[in-house]
mmCIF file of C-alpha atoms in Angstrom:
data_model
loop_
_atom_site.group_PDB
_atom_site.id
_atom_site.type_symbol
_atom_site.label_atom_id
_atom_site.label_comp_id
_atom_site.label_asym_id
_atom_site.label_seq_id
_atom_site.Cartn_x
_atom_site.Cartn_y
_atom_site.Cartn_z
ATOM 1 C CA MET A 1 33.583 9.366 -74.722
ATOM 2 C CA LEU A 2 36.480 7.496 -76.223
ATOM 3 C CA ASP A 3 36.845 5.818 -79.539
ATOM 4 C CA SER A 4 39.421 3.045 -79.806
ATOM 5 C CA ALA A 5 40.987 1.296 -82.748
ATOM 6 C CA SER A 6 41.959 -1.674 -80.570
ATOM 7 C CA GLY A 7 38.587 -3.460 -80.680
ATOM 8 C CA PRO A 8 37.407 -5.872 -77.998
ATOM 9 C CA ASP A 9 40.838 -7.381 -77.267
ATOM 10 C CA PRO A 10 42.681 -6.094 -74.219
ATOM 11 C CA ASP A 11 45.236 -3.374 -74.815
ATOM 12 C CA VAL A 12 48.218 -3.208 -72.475
ATOM 13 C CA VAL A 13 50.378 -0.123 -72.871
ATOM 14 C CA VAL A 14 53.831 -0.046 -71.289
ATOM 15 C CA VAL A 15 54.833 3.602 -70.918
ATOM 16 C CA MET A 16 58.618 3.509 -71.203
ATOM 17 C CA GLY A 17 61.585 5.854 -71.018
ATOM 18 C CA VAL A 18 64.362 6.943 -68.716
ATOM 19 C CA SER A 19 63.630 8.044 -65.180
ATOM 20 C CA GLY A 20 62.262 11.585 -65.143
ATOM 21 C CA SER A 21 60.939 11.482 -68.718
ATOM 22 C CA GLY A 22 57.334 11.792 -67.563
ATOM 23 C CA LYS A 23 56.232 8.148 -67.731
ATOM 24 C CA THR A 24 54.083 8.230 -64.617
ATOM 25 C CA THR A 25 52.297 11.472 -65.487
ATOM 26 C CA VAL A 26 51.499 10.209 -68.991
ATOM 27 C CA ALA A 27 50.486 6.730 -67.799
ATOM 28 C CA LYS A 28 48.179 8.057 -65.061
ATOM 29 C CA GLY A 29 46.589 10.398 -67.589
ATOM 30 C CA LEU A 30 46.016 7.554 -70.041
ATOM 31 C CA ALA A 31 44.555 5.318 -67.332
ATOM 32 C CA THR A 32 42.206 8.073 -66.188
ATOM 33 C CA VAL A 33 40.959 9.029 -69.657
ATOM 34 C CA LEU A 34 40.674 5.449 -70.912
ATOM 35 C CA GLY A 35 39.263 4.001 -67.679
ATOM 36 C CA TRP A 36 42.036 1.405 -67.479
ATOM 37 C CA GLU A 37 43.903 0.086 -64.464
ATOM 38 C CA PHE A 38 47.267 1.772 -63.832
ATOM 39 C CA ALA A 39 50.346 0.208 -62.252
ATOM 40 C CA GLU A 40 53.551 2.006 -61.329
ATOM 41 C CA GLY A 41 56.434 -0.159 -62.488
ATOM 42 C CA ASP A 42 58.665 1.090 -59.678
ATOM 43 C CA ALA A 43 56.336 -0.672 -57.203
ATOM 44 C CA PHE A 44 57.451 -4.041 -58.636
ATOM 45 C CA HIS A 45 61.132 -3.473 -57.725
ATOM 46 C CA PRO A 46 62.500 -5.583 -54.894
ATOM 47 C CA GLU A 47 63.676 -3.469 -51.967
ATOM 48 C CA ALA A 48 67.305 -4.357 -52.777
ATOM 49 C CA ASN A 49 66.932 -2.654 -56.183
ATOM 50 C CA VAL A 50 65.431 0.447 -54.607
ATOM 51 C CA GLU A 51 68.265 0.665 -52.086
ATOM 52 C CA LYS A 52 70.853 0.179 -54.818
ATOM 53 C CA MET A 53 69.375 3.017 -56.907
ATOM 54 C CA ARG A 54 68.905 5.250 -53.863
ATOM 55 C CA SER A 55 72.623 4.865 -53.141
ATOM 56 C CA GLY A 56 73.434 5.951 -56.713
ATOM 57 C CA THR A 57 74.403 2.523 -58.042
ATOM 58 C CA PRO A 58 72.979 1.607 -61.454
ATOM 59 C CA LEU A 59 71.083 -1.667 -61.704
ATOM 60 C CA THR A 60 72.559 -4.557 -63.641
ATOM 61 C CA ASP A 61 70.620 -6.847 -65.958
ATOM 62 C CA GLU A 62 70.654 -9.450 -63.169
ATOM 63 C CA ASP A 63 68.973 -6.896 -60.880
ATOM 64 C CA ARG A 64 66.345 -6.105 -63.494
ATOM 65 C CA TRP A 65 65.198 -9.615 -64.521
ATOM 66 C CA PRO A 66 63.040 -10.350 -61.422
ATOM 67 C CA TRP A 67 61.517 -6.858 -61.690
ATOM 68 C CA LEU A 68 60.695 -7.303 -65.375
ATOM 69 C CA GLU A 69 59.284 -10.770 -64.711
ATOM 70 C CA ALA A 70 57.003 -9.338 -62.004
ATOM 71 C CA ILE A 71 55.721 -6.670 -64.400
ATOM 72 C CA GLY A 72 55.261 -9.366 -67.048
ATOM 73 C CA ALA A 73 53.206 -11.476 -64.632
ATOM 74 C CA TRP A 74 50.988 -8.462 -63.910
ATOM 75 C CA ILE A 75 50.519 -7.924 -67.654
ATOM 76 C CA SER A 76 49.696 -11.623 -68.164
ATOM 77 C CA ASP A 77 47.061 -11.392 -65.449
ATOM 78 C CA LYS A 78 45.435 -8.387 -67.156
ATOM 79 C CA GLU A 79 45.506 -10.061 -70.577
ATOM 80 C CA GLY A 80 44.148 -13.288 -69.092
ATOM 81 C CA ARG A 81 41.184 -11.371 -67.684
ATOM 82 C CA GLY A 82 40.645 -9.517 -70.970
ATOM 83 C CA GLU A 83 41.385 -6.205 -69.227
ATOM 84 C CA SER A 84 43.151 -3.243 -70.760
ATOM 85 C CA ALA A 85 45.780 -1.587 -68.576
ATOM 86 C CA VAL A 86 48.716 0.782 -68.521
ATOM 87 C CA VAL A 87 51.978 0.255 -66.637
ATOM 88 C CA THR A 88 55.174 2.251 -66.392
ATOM 89 C CA CYS A 89 58.512 0.546 -66.958
ATOM 90 C CA SER A 90 61.750 2.079 -68.150
ATOM 91 C CA ALA A 91 62.156 -0.870 -70.579
ATOM 92 C CA LEU A 92 65.442 0.664 -71.669
ATOM 93 C CA ARG A 93 66.783 -2.252 -73.696
ATOM 94 C CA ARG A 94 65.249 -4.264 -76.515
ATOM 95 C CA VAL A 95 65.823 -7.503 -74.605
ATOM 96 C CA TYR A 96 63.723 -6.140 -71.687
ATOM 97 C CA ARG A 97 60.897 -5.220 -74.050
ATOM 98 C CA ASP A 98 61.129 -8.625 -75.712
ATOM 99 C CA LEU A 99 60.673 -10.243 -72.299
ATOM 100 C CA LEU A 100 57.606 -8.078 -71.602
ATOM 101 C CA CYS A 101 56.076 -9.045 -74.974
ATOM 102 C CA GLU A 102 56.881 -12.756 -74.819
ATOM 103 C CA GLY A 103 53.585 -14.661 -74.809
ATOM 104 C CA ARG A 104 51.691 -11.400 -74.359
ATOM 105 C CA PRO A 105 50.209 -10.466 -77.741
ATOM 106 C CA HIS A 106 48.430 -7.308 -76.594
ATOM 107 C CA VAL A 107 51.469 -5.437 -75.255
ATOM 108 C CA ARG A 108 52.648 -2.282 -76.952
ATOM 109 C CA PHE A 109 54.981 0.486 -75.880
ATOM 110 C CA LEU A 110 54.671 4.238 -75.593
ATOM 111 C CA HIS A 111 58.190 5.677 -75.397
ATOM 112 C CA VAL A 112 58.149 9.097 -73.735
ATOM 113 C CA THR A 113 61.200 11.194 -74.594
ATOM 114 C CA ALA A 114 62.516 14.555 -73.414
ATOM 115 C CA GLU A 115 65.786 16.459 -73.629
ATOM 116 C CA SER A 116 68.336 15.292 -71.058
ATOM 117 C CA ASP A 117 68.631 18.753 -69.437
ATOM 118 C CA VAL A 118 64.837 18.841 -68.973
ATOM 119 C CA ILE A 119 64.880 15.368 -67.448
ATOM 120 C CA ARG A 120 67.751 16.239 -65.110
ATOM 121 C CA ASP A 121 65.886 19.349 -63.937
ATOM 122 C CA ARG A 122 62.757 17.278 -63.246
ATOM 123 C CA MET A 123 64.767 14.699 -61.337
ATOM 124 C CA GLU A 124 66.434 17.393 -59.232
ATOM 125 C CA HIS A 125 63.087 18.932 -58.273
ATOM 126 C CA ARG A 126 60.767 15.966 -57.723
ATOM 127 C CA PRO A 127 60.169 15.230 -54.071
ATOM 128 C CA GLY A 128 60.307 11.800 -52.508
ATOM 129 C CA HIS A 129 61.727 9.754 -55.391
ATOM 130 C CA TYR A 130 64.645 7.435 -54.750
ATOM 131 C CA MET A 131 66.252 7.779 -58.195
ATOM 132 C CA PRO A 132 69.058 10.356 -58.002
ATOM 133 C CA PRO A 133 69.904 12.555 -61.012
ATOM 134 C CA SER A 134 73.403 11.020 -60.948
ATOM 135 C CA LEU A 135 71.945 7.842 -62.522
ATOM 136 C CA LEU A 136 70.542 9.656 -65.569
ATOM 137 C CA PRO A 137 73.736 9.254 -67.658
ATOM 138 C CA SER A 138 73.714 5.470 -67.118
ATOM 139 C CA GLN A 139 70.040 5.303 -68.112
ATOM 140 C CA LEU A 140 70.647 7.344 -71.263
ATOM 141 C CA ALA A 141 73.649 5.137 -72.126
ATOM 142 C CA THR A 142 71.544 1.986 -71.680
ATOM 143 C CA LEU A 143 68.515 3.254 -73.629
ATOM 144 C CA GLU A 144 67.857 1.491 -76.923
ATOM 145 C CA PRO A 145 65.044 3.357 -78.725
ATOM 146 C CA LEU A 146 62.104 1.368 -80.056
ATOM 147 C CA GLY A 147 62.939 -0.514 -83.220
ATOM 148 C CA ALA A 148 60.719 -0.180 -86.289
ATOM 149 C CA ASP A 149 59.664 -3.820 -85.806
ATOM 150 C CA GLU A 150 58.604 -3.352 -82.160
ATOM 151 C CA PRO A 151 54.970 -2.768 -81.214
ATOM 152 C CA GLY A 152 54.883 0.827 -80.124
ATOM 153 C CA VAL A 153 55.203 4.518 -80.734
ATOM 154 C CA THR A 154 57.376 7.362 -79.482
ATOM 155 C CA ILE A 155 56.201 10.773 -78.329
ATOM 156 C CA THR A 156 58.019 13.789 -77.013
ATOM 157 C CA ASN A 157 57.174 15.180 -73.603
ATOM 158 C CA GLU A 158 57.032 18.817 -74.704
ATOM 159 C CA GLY A 159 54.309 21.245 -73.725
ATOM 160 C CA SER A 160 51.679 21.027 -71.042
ATOM 161 C CA ALA A 161 50.580 17.760 -69.437
ATOM 162 C CA ALA A 162 47.305 18.013 -71.389
ATOM 163 C CA GLN A 163 49.157 18.459 -74.692
ATOM 164 C CA VAL A 164 51.399 15.483 -73.977
ATOM 165 C CA LEU A 165 48.401 13.337 -72.985
ATOM 166 C CA ASN A 166 46.562 14.279 -76.182
ATOM 167 C CA ARG A 167 49.694 13.436 -78.189
ATOM 168 C CA ALA A 168 49.903 10.059 -76.426
ATOM 169 C CA LEU A 169 46.237 9.278 -77.038
ATOM 170 C CA ALA A 170 46.574 10.136 -80.728
ATOM 171 C CA ALA A 171 49.784 8.118 -81.125
ATOM 172 C CA LEU A 172 48.083 5.105 -79.553
ATOM 173 C CA GLY A 173 45.038 5.432 -81.814
ATOM 174 C CA HIS A 174 42.661 6.777 -79.192
ATOM 175 C CA ARG A 175 40.857 10.056 -79.328
ATOM 176 C CA LYS A 176 38.548 12.029 -77.128
ATOM 177 C CA GLU A 177 35.090 12.565 -78.547
ATOM 178 C CA HIS A 178 33.733 16.035 -78.004
ATOM 179 C CA ALA A 179 30.107 16.235 -76.878
#
């Protein structure tokens, strides 16, 4: 059983951070526990973006705008239906997060952080992902942490998946009720 501080309004959580920080694992865990729909932000990338990243070329802002707009449209659809949801999106810069929030009052961010050597190790050992570890430095250089005036919280991805999920739930104002 879950208890939520969000009330009857939809709650849309964008799980953000650099590639390899654990966004997908955290977001899937949240969606499962909360019973919300989950979307993988990478699925919204045009094929040209995927090919560019696969080849080791960082995306430009011009590459990212259509991707961010597609994620924003998905969020708008969820809000319009009154549905809570969770989506992953690196959302590395403030301007990207501003775009995701624009006209979407129920969006908030969960920034998942980890040490860069831990992230690099994860990236080197995860099978089947197009993002090469060589792009981590450009992601870290682009990252603008959440500002105090932005809707969201930051957690560290330390410990077991269950510990990180519990930390995320608590930071977002959700808790598991024990029977």
